[in-house]
Short mmCIF file of C-alpha atoms in Angstrom, two decimals:
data_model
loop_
_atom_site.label_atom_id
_atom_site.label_comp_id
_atom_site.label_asym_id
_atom_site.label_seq_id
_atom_site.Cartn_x
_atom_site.Cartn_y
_atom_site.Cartn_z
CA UNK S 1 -5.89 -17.25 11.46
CA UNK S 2 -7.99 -17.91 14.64
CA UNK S 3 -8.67 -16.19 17.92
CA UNK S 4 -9.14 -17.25 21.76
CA UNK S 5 -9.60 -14.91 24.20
CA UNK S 6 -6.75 -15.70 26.53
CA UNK S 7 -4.00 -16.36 23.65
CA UNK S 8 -5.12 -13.76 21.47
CA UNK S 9 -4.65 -14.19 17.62
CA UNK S 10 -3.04 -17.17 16.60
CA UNK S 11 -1.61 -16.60 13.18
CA UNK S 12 -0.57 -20.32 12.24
CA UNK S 13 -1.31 -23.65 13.51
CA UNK S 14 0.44 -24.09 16.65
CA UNK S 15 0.36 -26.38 20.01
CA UNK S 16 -2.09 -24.28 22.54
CA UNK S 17 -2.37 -25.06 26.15
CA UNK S 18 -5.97 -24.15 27.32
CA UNK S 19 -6.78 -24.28 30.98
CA UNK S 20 -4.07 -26.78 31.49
CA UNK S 21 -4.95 -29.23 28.61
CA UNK S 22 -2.54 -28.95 25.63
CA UNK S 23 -3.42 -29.47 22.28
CA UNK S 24 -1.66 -30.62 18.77
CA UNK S 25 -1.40 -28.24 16.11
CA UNK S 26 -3.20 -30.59 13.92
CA UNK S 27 -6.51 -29.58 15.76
CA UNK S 28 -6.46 -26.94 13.26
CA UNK S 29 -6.88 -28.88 10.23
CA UNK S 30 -8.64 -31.91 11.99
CA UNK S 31 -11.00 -30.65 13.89
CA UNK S 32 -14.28 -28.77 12.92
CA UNK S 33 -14.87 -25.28 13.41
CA UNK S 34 -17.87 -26.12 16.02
CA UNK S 35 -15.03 -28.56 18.07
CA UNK S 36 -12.54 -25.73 18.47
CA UNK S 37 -14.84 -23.28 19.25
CA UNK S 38 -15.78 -25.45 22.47
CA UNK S 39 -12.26 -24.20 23.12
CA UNK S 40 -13.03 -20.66 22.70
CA UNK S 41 -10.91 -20.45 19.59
CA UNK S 42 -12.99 -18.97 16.33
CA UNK S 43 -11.76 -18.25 12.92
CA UNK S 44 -10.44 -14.57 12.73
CA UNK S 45 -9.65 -12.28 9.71
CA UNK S 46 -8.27 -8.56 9.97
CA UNK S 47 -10.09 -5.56 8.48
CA UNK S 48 -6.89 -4.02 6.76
CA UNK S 49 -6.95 -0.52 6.08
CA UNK S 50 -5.04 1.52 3.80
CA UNK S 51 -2.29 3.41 5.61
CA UNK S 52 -1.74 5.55 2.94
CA UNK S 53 -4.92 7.48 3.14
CA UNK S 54 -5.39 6.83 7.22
CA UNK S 55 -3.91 6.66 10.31
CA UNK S 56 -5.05 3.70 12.82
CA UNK S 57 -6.12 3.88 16.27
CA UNK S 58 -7.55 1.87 18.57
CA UNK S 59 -8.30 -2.29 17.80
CA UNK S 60 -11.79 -3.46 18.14
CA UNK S 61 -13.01 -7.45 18.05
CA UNK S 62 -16.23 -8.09 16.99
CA UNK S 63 -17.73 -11.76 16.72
CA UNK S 64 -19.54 -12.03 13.27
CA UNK S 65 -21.54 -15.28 12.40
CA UNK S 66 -18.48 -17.24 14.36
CA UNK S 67 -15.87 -15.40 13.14
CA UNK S 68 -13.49 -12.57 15.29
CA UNK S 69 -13.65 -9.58 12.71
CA UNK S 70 -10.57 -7.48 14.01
CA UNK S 71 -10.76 -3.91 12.58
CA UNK S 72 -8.95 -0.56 13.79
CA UNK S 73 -10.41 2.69 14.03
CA UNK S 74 -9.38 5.25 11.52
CA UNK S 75 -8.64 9.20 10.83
CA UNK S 76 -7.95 10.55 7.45
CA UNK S 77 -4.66 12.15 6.86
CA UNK S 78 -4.67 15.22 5.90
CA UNK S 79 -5.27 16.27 2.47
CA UNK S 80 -2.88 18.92 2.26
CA UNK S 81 -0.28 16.12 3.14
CA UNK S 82 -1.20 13.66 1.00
CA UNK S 83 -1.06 16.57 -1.82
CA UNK S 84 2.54 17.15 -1.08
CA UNK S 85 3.50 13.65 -1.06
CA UNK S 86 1.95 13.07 -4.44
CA UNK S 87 3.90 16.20 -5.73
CA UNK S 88 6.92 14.93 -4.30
CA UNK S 89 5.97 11.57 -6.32
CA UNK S 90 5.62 13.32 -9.51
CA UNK S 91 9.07 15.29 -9.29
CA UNK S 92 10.95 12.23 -8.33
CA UNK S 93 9.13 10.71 -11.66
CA UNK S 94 10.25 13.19 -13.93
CA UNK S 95 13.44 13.23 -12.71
CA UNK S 96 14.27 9.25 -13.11
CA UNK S 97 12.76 9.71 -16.58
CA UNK S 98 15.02 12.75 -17.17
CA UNK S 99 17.93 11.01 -15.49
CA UNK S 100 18.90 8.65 -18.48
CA UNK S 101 19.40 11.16 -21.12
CA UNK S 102 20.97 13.98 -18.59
CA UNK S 103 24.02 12.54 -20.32
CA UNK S 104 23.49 14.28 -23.55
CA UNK S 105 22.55 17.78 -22.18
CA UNK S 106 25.85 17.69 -20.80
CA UNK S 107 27.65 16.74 -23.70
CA UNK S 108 25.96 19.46 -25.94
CA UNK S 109 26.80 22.29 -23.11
CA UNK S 110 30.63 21.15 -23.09
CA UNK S 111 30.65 21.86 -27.16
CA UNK S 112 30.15 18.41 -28.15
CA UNK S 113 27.43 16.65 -30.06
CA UNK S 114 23.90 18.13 -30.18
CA UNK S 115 21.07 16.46 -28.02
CA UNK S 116 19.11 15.24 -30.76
CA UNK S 117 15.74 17.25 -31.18
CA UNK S 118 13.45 14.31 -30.39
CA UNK S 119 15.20 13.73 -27.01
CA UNK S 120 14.96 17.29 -26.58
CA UNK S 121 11.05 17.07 -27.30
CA UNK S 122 10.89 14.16 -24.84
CA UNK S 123 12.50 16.24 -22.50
CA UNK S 124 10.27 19.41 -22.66
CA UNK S 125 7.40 16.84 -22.59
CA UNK S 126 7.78 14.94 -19.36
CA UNK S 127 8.86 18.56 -17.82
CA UNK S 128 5.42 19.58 -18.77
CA UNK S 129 3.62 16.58 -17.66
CA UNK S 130 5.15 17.14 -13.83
CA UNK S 131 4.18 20.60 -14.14
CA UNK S 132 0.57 19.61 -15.22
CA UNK S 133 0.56 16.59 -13.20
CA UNK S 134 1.23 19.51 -9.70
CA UNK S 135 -1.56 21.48 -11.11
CA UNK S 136 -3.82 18.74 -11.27
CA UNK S 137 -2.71 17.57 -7.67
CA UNK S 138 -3.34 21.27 -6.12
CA UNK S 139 -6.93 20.86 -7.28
CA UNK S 140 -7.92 18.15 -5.59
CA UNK S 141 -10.57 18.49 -3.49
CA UNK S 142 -10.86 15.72 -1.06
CA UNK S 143 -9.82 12.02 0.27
CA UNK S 144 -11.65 10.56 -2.59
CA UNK S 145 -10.15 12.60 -5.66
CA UNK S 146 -6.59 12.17 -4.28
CA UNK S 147 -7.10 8.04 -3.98
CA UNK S 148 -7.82 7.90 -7.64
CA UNK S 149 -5.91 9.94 -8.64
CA UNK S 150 -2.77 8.30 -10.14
CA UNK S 151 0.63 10.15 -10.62
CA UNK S 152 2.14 7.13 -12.68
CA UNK S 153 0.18 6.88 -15.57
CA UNK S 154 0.14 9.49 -18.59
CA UNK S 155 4.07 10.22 -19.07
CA UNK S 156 5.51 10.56 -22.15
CA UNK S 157 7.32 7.51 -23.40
CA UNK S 158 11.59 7.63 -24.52
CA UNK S 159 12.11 7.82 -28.14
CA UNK S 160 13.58 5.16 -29.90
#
């Protein structure tokens, strides 16, 4: 990716015409990066941010060592959102795992074969990992506990 002032970013090679002179998109892999920046073009990267944990704002362009650094200014969400989203996470997790053996809790309550009692244990165990997984969430203090905190990991696994 590269930068000129009057094009803006220019995400892949491409023909340019600069103050009336147009140029090959080979200049890009031909010429050095002192020769295009005689043309006011520079290497650019973008500071990505996580848009999960922040909203973006306004762009900023900062020239670092020859480079154009693009990066956006940020706000935190808000905790108390992120908090329910993660909750929400956690209940649609327990649900896909409960999903596959809703099957046989309906069979059993129609007079028909008994859920066997390991699938029954499963199923009391990934209700009480939500539950515990929505206690954990409501404690969490701040930006930084909620981005490490992961609602995927710990569930209980089917039985065989």
């Amino acid at each position: 990716m590269w930068y000129h002032d009057t094009l803006g970013l220019v995400r892949h090679p491409r023909e340019l015409t600069i103050s009336g002179v147009t140029y090959p998109r080979q200049i890009f892999r031909k010429w050095s990066k002192a020769q295009l920046a005689e043309l006011g073009i520079t290497p650019a990267r973008v500071e990505n941010v996580d848009q999960k944990y922040y909203d973006t704002g306004a762009e900023s362009m900062t020239l670092v060592d020859g480079e154009t650094v693009i990066s956006y200014a940020t706000t935190p969400k808000s905790v108390d959102m992120l908090k329910t989203t993660m909750k929400a996470d956690v209940k649609a997790i327990a649900a896909g795992k409960l999903a596959g053996s809703d099957w046989m809790t309906h069979r059993e309550a129609d007079g028909g074969t008994a859920m066997p009692v390991d699938w029954k244990n499963y199923r009391v165990s990934v209700r009480a990992e939500s539950n515990e997984k929505e206690g954990e969430i409501d404690g969490l203090a701040d930006l930084d506990a909620i981005k490490v905190y992961s609602v995927s990991e710990g569930w209980p696994e089917e039985p065989a």
